[in-house]
PDB file of C-alpha atoms and ligand atoms in Angstrom:
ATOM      1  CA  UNK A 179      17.359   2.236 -38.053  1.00  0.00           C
ATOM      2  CA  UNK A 180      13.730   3.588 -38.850  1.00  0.00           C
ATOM      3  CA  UNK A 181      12.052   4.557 -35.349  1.00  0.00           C
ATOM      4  CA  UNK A 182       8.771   3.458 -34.849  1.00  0.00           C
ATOM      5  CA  UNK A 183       6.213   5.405 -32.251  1.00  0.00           C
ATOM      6  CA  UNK A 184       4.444   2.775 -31.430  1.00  0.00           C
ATOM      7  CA  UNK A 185       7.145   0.109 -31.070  1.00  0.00           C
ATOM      8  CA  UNK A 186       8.732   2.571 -28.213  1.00  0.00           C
ATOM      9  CA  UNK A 187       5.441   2.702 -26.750  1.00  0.00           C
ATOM     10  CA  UNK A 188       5.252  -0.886 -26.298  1.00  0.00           C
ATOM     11  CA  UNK A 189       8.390  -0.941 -24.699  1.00  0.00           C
ATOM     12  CA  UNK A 190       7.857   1.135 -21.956  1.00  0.00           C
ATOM     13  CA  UNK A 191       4.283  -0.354 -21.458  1.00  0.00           C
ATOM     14  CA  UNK A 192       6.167  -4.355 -21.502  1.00  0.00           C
ATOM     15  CA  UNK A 193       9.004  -3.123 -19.173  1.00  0.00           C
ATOM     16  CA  UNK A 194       7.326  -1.265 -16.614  1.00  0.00           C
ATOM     17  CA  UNK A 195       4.753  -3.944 -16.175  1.00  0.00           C
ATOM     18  CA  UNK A 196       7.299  -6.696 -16.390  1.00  0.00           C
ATOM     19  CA  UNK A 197       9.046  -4.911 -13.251  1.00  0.00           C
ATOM     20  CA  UNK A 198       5.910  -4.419 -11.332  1.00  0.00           C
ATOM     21  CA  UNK A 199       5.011  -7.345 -11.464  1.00  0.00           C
ATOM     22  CA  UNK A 200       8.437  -8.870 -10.733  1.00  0.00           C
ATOM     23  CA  UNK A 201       8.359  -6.604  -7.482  1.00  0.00           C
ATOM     24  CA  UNK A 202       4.851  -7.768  -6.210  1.00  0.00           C
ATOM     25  CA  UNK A 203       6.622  -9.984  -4.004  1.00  0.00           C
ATOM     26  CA  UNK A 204       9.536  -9.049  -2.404  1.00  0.00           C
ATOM     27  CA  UNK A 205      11.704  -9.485   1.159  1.00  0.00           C
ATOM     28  CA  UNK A 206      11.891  -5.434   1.825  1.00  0.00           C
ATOM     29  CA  UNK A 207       9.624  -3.139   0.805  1.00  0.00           C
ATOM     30  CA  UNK A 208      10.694   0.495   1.529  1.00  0.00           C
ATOM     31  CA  UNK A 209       8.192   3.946   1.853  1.00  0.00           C
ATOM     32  CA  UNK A 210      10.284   7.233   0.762  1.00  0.00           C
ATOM     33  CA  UNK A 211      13.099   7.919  -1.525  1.00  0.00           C
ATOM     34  CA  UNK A 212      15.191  10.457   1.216  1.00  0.00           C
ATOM     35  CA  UNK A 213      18.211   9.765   2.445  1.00  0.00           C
ATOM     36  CA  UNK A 214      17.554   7.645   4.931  1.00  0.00           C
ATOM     37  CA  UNK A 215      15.114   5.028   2.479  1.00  0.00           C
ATOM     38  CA  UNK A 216      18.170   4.505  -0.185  1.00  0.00           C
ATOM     39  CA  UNK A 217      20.582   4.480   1.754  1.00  0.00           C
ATOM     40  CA  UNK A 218      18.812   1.550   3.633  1.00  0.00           C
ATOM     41  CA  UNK A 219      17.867  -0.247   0.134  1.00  0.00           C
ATOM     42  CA  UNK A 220      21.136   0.322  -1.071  1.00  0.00           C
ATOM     43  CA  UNK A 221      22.921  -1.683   1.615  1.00  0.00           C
ATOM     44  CA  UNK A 222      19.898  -4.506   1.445  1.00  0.00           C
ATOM     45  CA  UNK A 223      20.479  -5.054  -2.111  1.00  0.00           C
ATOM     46  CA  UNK A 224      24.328  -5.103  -1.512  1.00  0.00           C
ATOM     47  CA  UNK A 225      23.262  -8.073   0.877  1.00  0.00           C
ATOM     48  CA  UNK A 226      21.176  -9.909  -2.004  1.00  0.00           C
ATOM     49  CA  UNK A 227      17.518  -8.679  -0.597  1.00  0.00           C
ATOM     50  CA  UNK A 228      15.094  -8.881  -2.807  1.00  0.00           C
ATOM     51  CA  UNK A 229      14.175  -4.818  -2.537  1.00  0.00           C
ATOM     52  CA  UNK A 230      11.889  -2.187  -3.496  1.00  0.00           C
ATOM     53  CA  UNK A 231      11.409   1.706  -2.607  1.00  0.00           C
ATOM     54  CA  UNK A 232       8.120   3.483  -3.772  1.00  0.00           C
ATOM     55  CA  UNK A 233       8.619   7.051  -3.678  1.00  0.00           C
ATOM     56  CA  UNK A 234       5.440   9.071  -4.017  1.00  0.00           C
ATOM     57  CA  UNK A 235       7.265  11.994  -5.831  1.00  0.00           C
ATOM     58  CA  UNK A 236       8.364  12.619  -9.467  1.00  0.00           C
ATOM     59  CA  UNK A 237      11.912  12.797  -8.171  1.00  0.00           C
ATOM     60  CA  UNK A 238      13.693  10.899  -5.580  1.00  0.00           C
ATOM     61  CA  UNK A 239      15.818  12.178  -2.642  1.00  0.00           C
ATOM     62  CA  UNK A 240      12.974  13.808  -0.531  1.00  0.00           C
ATOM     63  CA  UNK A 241      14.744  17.153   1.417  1.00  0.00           C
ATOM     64  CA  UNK A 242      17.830  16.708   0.145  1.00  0.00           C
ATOM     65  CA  UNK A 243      18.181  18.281  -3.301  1.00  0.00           C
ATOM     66  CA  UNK A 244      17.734  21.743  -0.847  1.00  0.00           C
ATOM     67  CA  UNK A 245      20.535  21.544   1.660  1.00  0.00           C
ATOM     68  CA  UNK A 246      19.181  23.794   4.132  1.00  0.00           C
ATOM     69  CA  UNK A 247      16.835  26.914   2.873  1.00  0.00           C
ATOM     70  CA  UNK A 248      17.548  26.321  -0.599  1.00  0.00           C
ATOM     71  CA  UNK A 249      21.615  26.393  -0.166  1.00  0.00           C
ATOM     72  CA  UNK A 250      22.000  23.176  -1.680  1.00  0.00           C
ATOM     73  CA  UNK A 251      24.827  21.883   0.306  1.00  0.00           C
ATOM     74  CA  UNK A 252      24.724  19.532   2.829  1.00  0.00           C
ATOM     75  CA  UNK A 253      26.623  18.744   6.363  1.00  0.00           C
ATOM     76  CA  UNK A 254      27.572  15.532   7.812  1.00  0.00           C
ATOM     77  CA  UNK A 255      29.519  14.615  10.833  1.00  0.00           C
ATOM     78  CA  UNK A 256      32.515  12.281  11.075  1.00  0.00           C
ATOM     79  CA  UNK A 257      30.446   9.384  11.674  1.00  0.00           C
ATOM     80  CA  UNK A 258      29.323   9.215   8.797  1.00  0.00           C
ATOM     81  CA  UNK A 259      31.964   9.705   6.772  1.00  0.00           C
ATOM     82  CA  UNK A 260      32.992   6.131   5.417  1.00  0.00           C
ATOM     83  CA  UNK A 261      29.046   6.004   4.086  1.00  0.00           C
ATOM     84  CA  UNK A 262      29.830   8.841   2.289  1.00  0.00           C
ATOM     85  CA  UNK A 263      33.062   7.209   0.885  1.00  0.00           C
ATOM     86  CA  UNK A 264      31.428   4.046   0.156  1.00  0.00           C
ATOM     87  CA  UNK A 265      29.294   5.945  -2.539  1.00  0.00           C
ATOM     88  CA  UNK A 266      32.595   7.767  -3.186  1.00  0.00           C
ATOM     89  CA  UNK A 267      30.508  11.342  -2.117  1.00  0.00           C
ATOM     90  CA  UNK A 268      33.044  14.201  -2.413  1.00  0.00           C
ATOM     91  CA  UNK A 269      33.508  16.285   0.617  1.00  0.00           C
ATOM     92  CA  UNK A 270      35.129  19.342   1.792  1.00  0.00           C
ATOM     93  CA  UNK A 271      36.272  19.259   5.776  1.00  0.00           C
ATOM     94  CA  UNK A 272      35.683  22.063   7.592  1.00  0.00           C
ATOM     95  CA  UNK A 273      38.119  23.495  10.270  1.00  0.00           C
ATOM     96  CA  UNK A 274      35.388  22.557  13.045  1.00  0.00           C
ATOM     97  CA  UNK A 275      35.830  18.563  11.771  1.00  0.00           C
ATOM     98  CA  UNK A 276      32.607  18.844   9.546  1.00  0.00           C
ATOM     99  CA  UNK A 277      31.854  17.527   5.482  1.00  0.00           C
ATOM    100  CA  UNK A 278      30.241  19.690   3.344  1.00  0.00           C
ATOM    101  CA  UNK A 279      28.778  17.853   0.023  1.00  0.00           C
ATOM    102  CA  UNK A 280      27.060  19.011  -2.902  1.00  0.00           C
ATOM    103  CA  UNK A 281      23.403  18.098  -2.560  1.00  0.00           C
ATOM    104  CA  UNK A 282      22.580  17.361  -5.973  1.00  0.00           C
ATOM    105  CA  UNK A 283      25.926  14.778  -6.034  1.00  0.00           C
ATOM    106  CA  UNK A 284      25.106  13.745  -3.132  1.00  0.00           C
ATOM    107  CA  UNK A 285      21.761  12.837  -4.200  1.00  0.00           C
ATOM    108  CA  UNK A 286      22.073  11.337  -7.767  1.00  0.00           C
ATOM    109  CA  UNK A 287      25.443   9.291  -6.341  1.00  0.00           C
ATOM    110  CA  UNK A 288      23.461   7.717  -3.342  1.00  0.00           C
ATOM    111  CA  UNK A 289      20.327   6.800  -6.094  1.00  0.00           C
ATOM    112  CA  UNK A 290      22.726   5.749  -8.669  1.00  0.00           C
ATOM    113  CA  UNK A 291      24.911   3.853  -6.721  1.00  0.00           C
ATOM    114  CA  UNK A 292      21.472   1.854  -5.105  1.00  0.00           C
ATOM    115  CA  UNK A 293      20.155   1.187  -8.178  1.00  0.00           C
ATOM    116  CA  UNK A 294      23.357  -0.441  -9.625  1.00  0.00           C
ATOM    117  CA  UNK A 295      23.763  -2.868  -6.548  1.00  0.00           C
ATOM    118  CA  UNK A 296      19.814  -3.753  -6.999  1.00  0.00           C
ATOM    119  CA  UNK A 297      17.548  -1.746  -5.359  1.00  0.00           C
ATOM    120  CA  UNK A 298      14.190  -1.359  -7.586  1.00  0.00           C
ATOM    121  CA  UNK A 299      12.830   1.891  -6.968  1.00  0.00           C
ATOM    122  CA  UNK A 300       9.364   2.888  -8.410  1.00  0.00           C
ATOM    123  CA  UNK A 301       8.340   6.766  -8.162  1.00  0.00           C
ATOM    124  CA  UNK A 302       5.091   8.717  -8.623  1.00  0.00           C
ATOM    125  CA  UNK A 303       3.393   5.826  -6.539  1.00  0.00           C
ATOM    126  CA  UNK A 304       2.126   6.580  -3.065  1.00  0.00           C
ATOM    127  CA  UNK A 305       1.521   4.103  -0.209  1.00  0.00           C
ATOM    128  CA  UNK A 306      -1.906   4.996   1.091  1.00  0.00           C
ATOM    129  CA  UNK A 307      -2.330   1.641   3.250  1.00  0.00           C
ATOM    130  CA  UNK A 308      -0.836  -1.650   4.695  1.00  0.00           C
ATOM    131  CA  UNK A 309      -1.422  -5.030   4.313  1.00  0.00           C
ATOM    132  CA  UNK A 310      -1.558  -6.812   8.255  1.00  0.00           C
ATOM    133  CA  UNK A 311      -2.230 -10.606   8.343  1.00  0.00           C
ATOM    134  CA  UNK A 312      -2.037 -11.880  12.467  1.00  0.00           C
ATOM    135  CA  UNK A 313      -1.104  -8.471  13.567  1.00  0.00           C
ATOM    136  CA  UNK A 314       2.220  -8.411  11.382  1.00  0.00           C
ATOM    137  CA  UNK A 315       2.590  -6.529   8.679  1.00  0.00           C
ATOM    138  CA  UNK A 316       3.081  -8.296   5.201  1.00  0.00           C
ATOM    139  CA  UNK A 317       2.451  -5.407   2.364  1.00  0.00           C
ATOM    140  CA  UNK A 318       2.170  -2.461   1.106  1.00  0.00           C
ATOM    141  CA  UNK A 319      -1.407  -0.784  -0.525  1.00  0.00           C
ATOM    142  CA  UNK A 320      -0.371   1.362  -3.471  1.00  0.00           C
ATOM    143  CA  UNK A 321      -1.711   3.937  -5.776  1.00  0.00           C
ATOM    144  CA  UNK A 322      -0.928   6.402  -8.350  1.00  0.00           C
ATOM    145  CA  UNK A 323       0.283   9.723  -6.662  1.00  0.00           C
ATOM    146  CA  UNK A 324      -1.449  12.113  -9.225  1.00  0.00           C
ATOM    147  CA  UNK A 325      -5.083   9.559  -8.656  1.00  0.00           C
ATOM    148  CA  UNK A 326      -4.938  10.823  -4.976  1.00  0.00           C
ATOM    149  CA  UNK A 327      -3.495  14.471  -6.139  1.00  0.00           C
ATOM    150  CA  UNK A 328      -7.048  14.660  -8.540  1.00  0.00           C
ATOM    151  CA  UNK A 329      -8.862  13.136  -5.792  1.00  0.00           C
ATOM    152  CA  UNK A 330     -10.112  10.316  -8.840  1.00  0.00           C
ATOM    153  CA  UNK A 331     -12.330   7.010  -6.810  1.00  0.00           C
ATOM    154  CA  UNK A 332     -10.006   4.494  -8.240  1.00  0.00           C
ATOM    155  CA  UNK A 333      -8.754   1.559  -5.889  1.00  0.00           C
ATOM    156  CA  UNK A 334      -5.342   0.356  -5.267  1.00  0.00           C
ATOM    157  CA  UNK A 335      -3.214  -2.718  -6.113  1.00  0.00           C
ATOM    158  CA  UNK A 336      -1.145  -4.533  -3.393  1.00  0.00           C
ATOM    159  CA  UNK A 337       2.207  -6.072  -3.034  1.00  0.00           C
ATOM    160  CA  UNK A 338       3.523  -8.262  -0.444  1.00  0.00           C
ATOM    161  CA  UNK A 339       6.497  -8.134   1.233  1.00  0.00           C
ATOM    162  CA  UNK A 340       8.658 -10.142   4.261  1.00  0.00           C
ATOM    163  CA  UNK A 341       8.970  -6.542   5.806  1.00  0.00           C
ATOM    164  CA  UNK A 342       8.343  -2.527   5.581  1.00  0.00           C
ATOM    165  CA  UNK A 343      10.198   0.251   6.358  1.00  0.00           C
ATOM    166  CA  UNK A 344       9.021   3.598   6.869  1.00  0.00           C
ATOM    167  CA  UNK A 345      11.104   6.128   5.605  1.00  0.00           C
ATOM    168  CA  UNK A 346       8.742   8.510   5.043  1.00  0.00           C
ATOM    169  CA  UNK A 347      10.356  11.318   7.212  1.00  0.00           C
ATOM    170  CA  UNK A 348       9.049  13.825   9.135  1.00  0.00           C
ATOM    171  CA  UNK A 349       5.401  12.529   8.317  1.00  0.00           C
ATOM    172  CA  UNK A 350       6.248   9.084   9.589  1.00  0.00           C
ATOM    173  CA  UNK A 351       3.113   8.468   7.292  1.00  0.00           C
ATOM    174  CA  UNK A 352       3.163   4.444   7.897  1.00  0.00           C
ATOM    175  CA  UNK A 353       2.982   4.009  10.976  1.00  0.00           C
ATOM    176  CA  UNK A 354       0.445   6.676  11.489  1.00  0.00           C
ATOM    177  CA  UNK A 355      -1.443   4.580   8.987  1.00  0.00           C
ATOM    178  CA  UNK A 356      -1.009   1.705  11.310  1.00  0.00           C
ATOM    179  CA  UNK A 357      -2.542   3.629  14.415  1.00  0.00           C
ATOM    180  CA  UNK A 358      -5.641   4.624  12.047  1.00  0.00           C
ATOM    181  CA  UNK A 359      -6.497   1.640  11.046  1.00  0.00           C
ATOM    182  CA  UNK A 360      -5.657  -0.855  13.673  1.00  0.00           C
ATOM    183  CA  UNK A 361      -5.242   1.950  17.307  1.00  0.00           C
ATOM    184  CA  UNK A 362      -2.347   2.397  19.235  1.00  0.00           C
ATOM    185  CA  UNK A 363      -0.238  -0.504  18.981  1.00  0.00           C
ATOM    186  CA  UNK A 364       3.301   0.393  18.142  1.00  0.00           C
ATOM    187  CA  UNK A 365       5.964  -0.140  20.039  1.00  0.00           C
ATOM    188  CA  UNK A 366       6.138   3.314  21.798  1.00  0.00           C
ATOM    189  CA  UNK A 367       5.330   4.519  25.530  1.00  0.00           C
ATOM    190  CA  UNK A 368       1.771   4.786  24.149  1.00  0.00           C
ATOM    191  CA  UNK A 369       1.592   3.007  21.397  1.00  0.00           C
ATOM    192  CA  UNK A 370       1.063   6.246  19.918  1.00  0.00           C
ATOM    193  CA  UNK A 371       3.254   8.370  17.500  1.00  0.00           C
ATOM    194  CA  UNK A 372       4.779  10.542  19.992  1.00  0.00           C
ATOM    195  CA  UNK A 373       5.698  13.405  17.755  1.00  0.00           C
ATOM    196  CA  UNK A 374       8.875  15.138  16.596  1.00  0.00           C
ATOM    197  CA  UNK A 375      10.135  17.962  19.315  1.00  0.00           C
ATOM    198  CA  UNK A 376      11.881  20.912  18.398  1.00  0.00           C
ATOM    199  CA  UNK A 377      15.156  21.772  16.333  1.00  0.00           C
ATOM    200  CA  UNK A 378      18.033  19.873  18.473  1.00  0.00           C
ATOM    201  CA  UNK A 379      20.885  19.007  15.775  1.00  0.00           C
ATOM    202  CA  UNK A 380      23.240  17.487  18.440  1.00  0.00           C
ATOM    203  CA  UNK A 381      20.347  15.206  20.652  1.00  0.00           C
ATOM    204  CA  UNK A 382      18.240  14.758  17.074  1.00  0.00           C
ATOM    205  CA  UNK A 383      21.154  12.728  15.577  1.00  0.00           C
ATOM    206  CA  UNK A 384      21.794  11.053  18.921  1.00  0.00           C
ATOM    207  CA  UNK A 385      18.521   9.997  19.277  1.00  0.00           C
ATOM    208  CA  UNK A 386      17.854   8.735  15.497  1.00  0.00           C
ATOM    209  CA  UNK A 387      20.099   5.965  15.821  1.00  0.00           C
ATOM    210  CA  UNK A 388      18.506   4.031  19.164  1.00  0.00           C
ATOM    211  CA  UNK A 389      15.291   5.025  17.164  1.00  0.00           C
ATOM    212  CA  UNK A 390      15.912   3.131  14.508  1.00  0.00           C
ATOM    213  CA  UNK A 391      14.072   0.004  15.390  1.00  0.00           C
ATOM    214  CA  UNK A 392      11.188  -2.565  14.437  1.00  0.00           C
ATOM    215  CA  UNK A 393       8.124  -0.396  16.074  1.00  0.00           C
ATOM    216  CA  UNK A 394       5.237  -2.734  14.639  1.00  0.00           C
ATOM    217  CA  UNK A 395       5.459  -6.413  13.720  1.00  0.00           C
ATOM    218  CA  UNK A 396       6.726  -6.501  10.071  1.00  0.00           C
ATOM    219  CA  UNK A 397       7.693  -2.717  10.135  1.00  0.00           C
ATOM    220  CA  UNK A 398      10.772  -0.719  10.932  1.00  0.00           C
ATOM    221  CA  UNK A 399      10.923   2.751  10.889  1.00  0.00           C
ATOM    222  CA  UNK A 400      13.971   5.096   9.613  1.00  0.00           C
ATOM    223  CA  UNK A 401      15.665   8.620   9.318  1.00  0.00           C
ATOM    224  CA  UNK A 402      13.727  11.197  10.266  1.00  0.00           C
ATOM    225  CA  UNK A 403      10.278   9.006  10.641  1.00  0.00           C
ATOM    226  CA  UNK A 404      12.376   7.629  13.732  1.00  0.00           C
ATOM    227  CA  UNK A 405      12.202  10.527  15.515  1.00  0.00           C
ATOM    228  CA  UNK A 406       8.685  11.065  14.865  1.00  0.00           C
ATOM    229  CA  UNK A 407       7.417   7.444  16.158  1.00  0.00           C
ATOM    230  CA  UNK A 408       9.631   7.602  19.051  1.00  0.00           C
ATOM    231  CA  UNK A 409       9.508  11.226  20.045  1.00  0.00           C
ATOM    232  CA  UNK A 410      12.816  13.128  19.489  1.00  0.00           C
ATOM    233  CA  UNK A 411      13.878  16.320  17.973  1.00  0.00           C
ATOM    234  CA  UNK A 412      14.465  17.118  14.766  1.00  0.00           C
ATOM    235  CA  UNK A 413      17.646  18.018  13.244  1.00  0.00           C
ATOM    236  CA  UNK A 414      17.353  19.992  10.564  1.00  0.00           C
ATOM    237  CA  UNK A 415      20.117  20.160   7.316  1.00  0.00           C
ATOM    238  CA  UNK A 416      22.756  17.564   8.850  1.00  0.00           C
ATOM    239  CA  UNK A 417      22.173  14.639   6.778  1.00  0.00           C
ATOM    240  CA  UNK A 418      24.713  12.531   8.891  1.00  0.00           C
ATOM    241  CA  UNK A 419      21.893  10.133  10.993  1.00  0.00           C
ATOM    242  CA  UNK A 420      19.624   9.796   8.105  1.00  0.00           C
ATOM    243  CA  UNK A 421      22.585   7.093   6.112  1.00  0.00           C
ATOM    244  CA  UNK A 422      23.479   5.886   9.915  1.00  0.00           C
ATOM    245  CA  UNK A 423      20.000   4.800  10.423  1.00  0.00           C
ATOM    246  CA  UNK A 424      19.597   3.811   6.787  1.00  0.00           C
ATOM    247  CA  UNK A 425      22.492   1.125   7.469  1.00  0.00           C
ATOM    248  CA  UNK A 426      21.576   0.455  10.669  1.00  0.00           C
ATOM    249  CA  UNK A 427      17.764  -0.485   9.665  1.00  0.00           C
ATOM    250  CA  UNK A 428      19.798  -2.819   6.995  1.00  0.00           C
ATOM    251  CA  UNK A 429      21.397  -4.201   9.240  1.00  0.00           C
ATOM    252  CA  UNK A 430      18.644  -5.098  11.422  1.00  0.00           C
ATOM    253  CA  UNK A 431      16.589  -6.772   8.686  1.00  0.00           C
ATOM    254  CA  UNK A 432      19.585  -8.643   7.261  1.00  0.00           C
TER     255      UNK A 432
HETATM  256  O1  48F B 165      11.813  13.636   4.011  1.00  0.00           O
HETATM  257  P1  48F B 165      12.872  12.706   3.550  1.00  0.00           P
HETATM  258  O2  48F B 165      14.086  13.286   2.985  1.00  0.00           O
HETATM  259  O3  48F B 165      13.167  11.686   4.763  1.00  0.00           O
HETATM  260  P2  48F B 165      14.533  11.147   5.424  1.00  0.00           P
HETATM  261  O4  48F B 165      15.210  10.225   4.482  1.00  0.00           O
HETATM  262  O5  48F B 165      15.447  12.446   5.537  1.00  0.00           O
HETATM  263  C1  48F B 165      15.044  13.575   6.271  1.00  0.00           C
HETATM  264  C2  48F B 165      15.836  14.768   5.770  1.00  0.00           C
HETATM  265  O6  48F B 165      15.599  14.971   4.387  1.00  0.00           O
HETATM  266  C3  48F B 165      15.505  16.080   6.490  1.00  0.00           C
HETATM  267  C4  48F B 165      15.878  16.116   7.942  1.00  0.00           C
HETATM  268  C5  48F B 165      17.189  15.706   8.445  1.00  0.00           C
HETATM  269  O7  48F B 165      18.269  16.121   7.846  1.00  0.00           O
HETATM  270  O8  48F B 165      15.098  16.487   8.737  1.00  0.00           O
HETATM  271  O9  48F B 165      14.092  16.319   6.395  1.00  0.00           O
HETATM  272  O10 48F B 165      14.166  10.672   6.756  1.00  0.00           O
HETATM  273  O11 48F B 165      12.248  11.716   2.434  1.00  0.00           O
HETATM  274  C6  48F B 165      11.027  11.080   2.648  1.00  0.00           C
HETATM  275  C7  48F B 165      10.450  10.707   1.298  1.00  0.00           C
HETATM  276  O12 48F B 165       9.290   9.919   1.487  1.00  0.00           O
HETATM  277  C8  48F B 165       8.327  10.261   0.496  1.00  0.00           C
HETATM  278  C9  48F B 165       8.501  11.765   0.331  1.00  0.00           C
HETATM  279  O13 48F B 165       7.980  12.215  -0.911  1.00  0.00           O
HETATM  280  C10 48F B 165      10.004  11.934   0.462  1.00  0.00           C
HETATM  281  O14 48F B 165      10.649  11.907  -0.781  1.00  0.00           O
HETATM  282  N1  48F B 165       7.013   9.840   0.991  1.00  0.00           N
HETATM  283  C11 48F B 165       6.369  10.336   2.077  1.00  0.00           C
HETATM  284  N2  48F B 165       5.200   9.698   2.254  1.00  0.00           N
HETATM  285  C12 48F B 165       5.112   8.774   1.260  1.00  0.00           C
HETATM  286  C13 48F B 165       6.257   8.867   0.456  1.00  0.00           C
HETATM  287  C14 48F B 165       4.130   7.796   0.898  1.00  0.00           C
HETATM  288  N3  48F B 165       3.003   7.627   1.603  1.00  0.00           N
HETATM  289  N4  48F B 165       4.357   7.027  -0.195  1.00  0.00           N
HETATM  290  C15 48F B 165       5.483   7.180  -0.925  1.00  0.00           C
HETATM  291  N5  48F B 165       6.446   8.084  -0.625  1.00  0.00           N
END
């Protein structure tokens, strides 16, 4: 077979835009390749949703790959261990009743095994805005991560979607867009983003999974963006509640 340049050119060009365009219209749209987003489009695309993940990064699986300080493993508790066995993770169990993975399997098996079941993921695309028709949220505003990196004046497409879900971690960065644009309307004390508290493993992943919830019409929040809407500690390298409240949020929407 002779290889032509410009033949694999027009391949890439005719199946990204065949995809895009595909996933313009979709039932979930999720913000943030961590843990918590694909573990929450991999169960919604083992239900049949329609589901896409926009990732603003080059690579997906936002503070995983690093365990904790750059000691790429990660911990989990017991409850989460048939998640981990559903994406056939490999563990080690500690004497204390702990898993130990390695991050980087832990990683590529949770994205691998999403992808296969159905979940379209697009990286190097950043959410900068929503889409809210009668105070519900039906889209997502999108743009190229390195136009906003060069600070270029170019505007965004759009997609629509049946529902959102932030999984943007610590930043929690949809639902603060919500409270820019339209004030202090989510479904917290204040209707404010109340802030993530200090490092708390044990009431962090406590408090992640009864913060898992819808906190705007048309938008659910997950993983470590949870805590940050609703005002809970952080948890730091036990990756445990970020696939509970992954399936949970799947649950919820399904
Ligand atoms: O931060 P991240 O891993 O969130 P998570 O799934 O897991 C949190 C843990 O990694 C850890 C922790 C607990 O163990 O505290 O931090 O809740 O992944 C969030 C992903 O969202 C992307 C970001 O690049 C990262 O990969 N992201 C953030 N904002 C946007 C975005 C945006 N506006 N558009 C697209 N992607």
């Amino acid at each position: 077979m002779k290889l032509d340049d410009v033949t694999i050119s027009k391949m890439i060009v005719e199946g990204f835009t065949k995809d895009f365009l595909d996933y313009m219209e979709c039932d979930v749209a999720i913000v943030g390749g961590g843990p918590a987003g694909m573990t929450a489009g991999y169960y919604l695309a083992k239900k049949g949703k329609k589901v896409v993940l926009f990732e603003r990064k080059l690579s997906i699986g936002g503070g995983m790959w690093g365990g904790g300080m750059m000691f790429n493993k990660c911990v989990f508790q017991d409850a989460a261990k048939g998640i981990l066995d559903e994406f056939s993770i490999r563990t080690t169990k500690s004497s204390d009743g702990y898993y130990v993975t390695d991050s980087i399997e832990t990683v590529s098996t949770i994205c691998s095994k999403a992808v296969q079941k159905g979940l379209k993921i697009f990286n190097l695309i950043s959410v900068e805005d929503v889409m809210i028709r009668k105070e519900n949220i039906t889209g997502l505003v999108l743009n190229w991560t390195s136009v906003m990196l060069a600070g270029l004046h170019v505007d965004p497409l759009t997609i629509r979607s049946k529902c959102v879900i932030d999984a943007t971690g610590h930043a929690a960065e949809v639902a603060k867009i919500v409270v820019r644009k339209i004030g202090k309307k989510l479904n917290t004390t204040t209707g404010d983003i109340l802030g993530e508290k200090p490092m708390w493993a044990d009431i962090g992943e406590k408090s992640i999974l009864k913060n898992t919830k819808k906190c705007y019409p048309g938008l659910y929040v997950c993983g470590m963006a949870s805590n940050a809407v609703f005002g809970a500690p952080r948890m730091g390298p036990i990756f445990g509640g970020m696939l509970i409240s992954g399936k949970k949020v799947s649950e919820m929407i399904s």
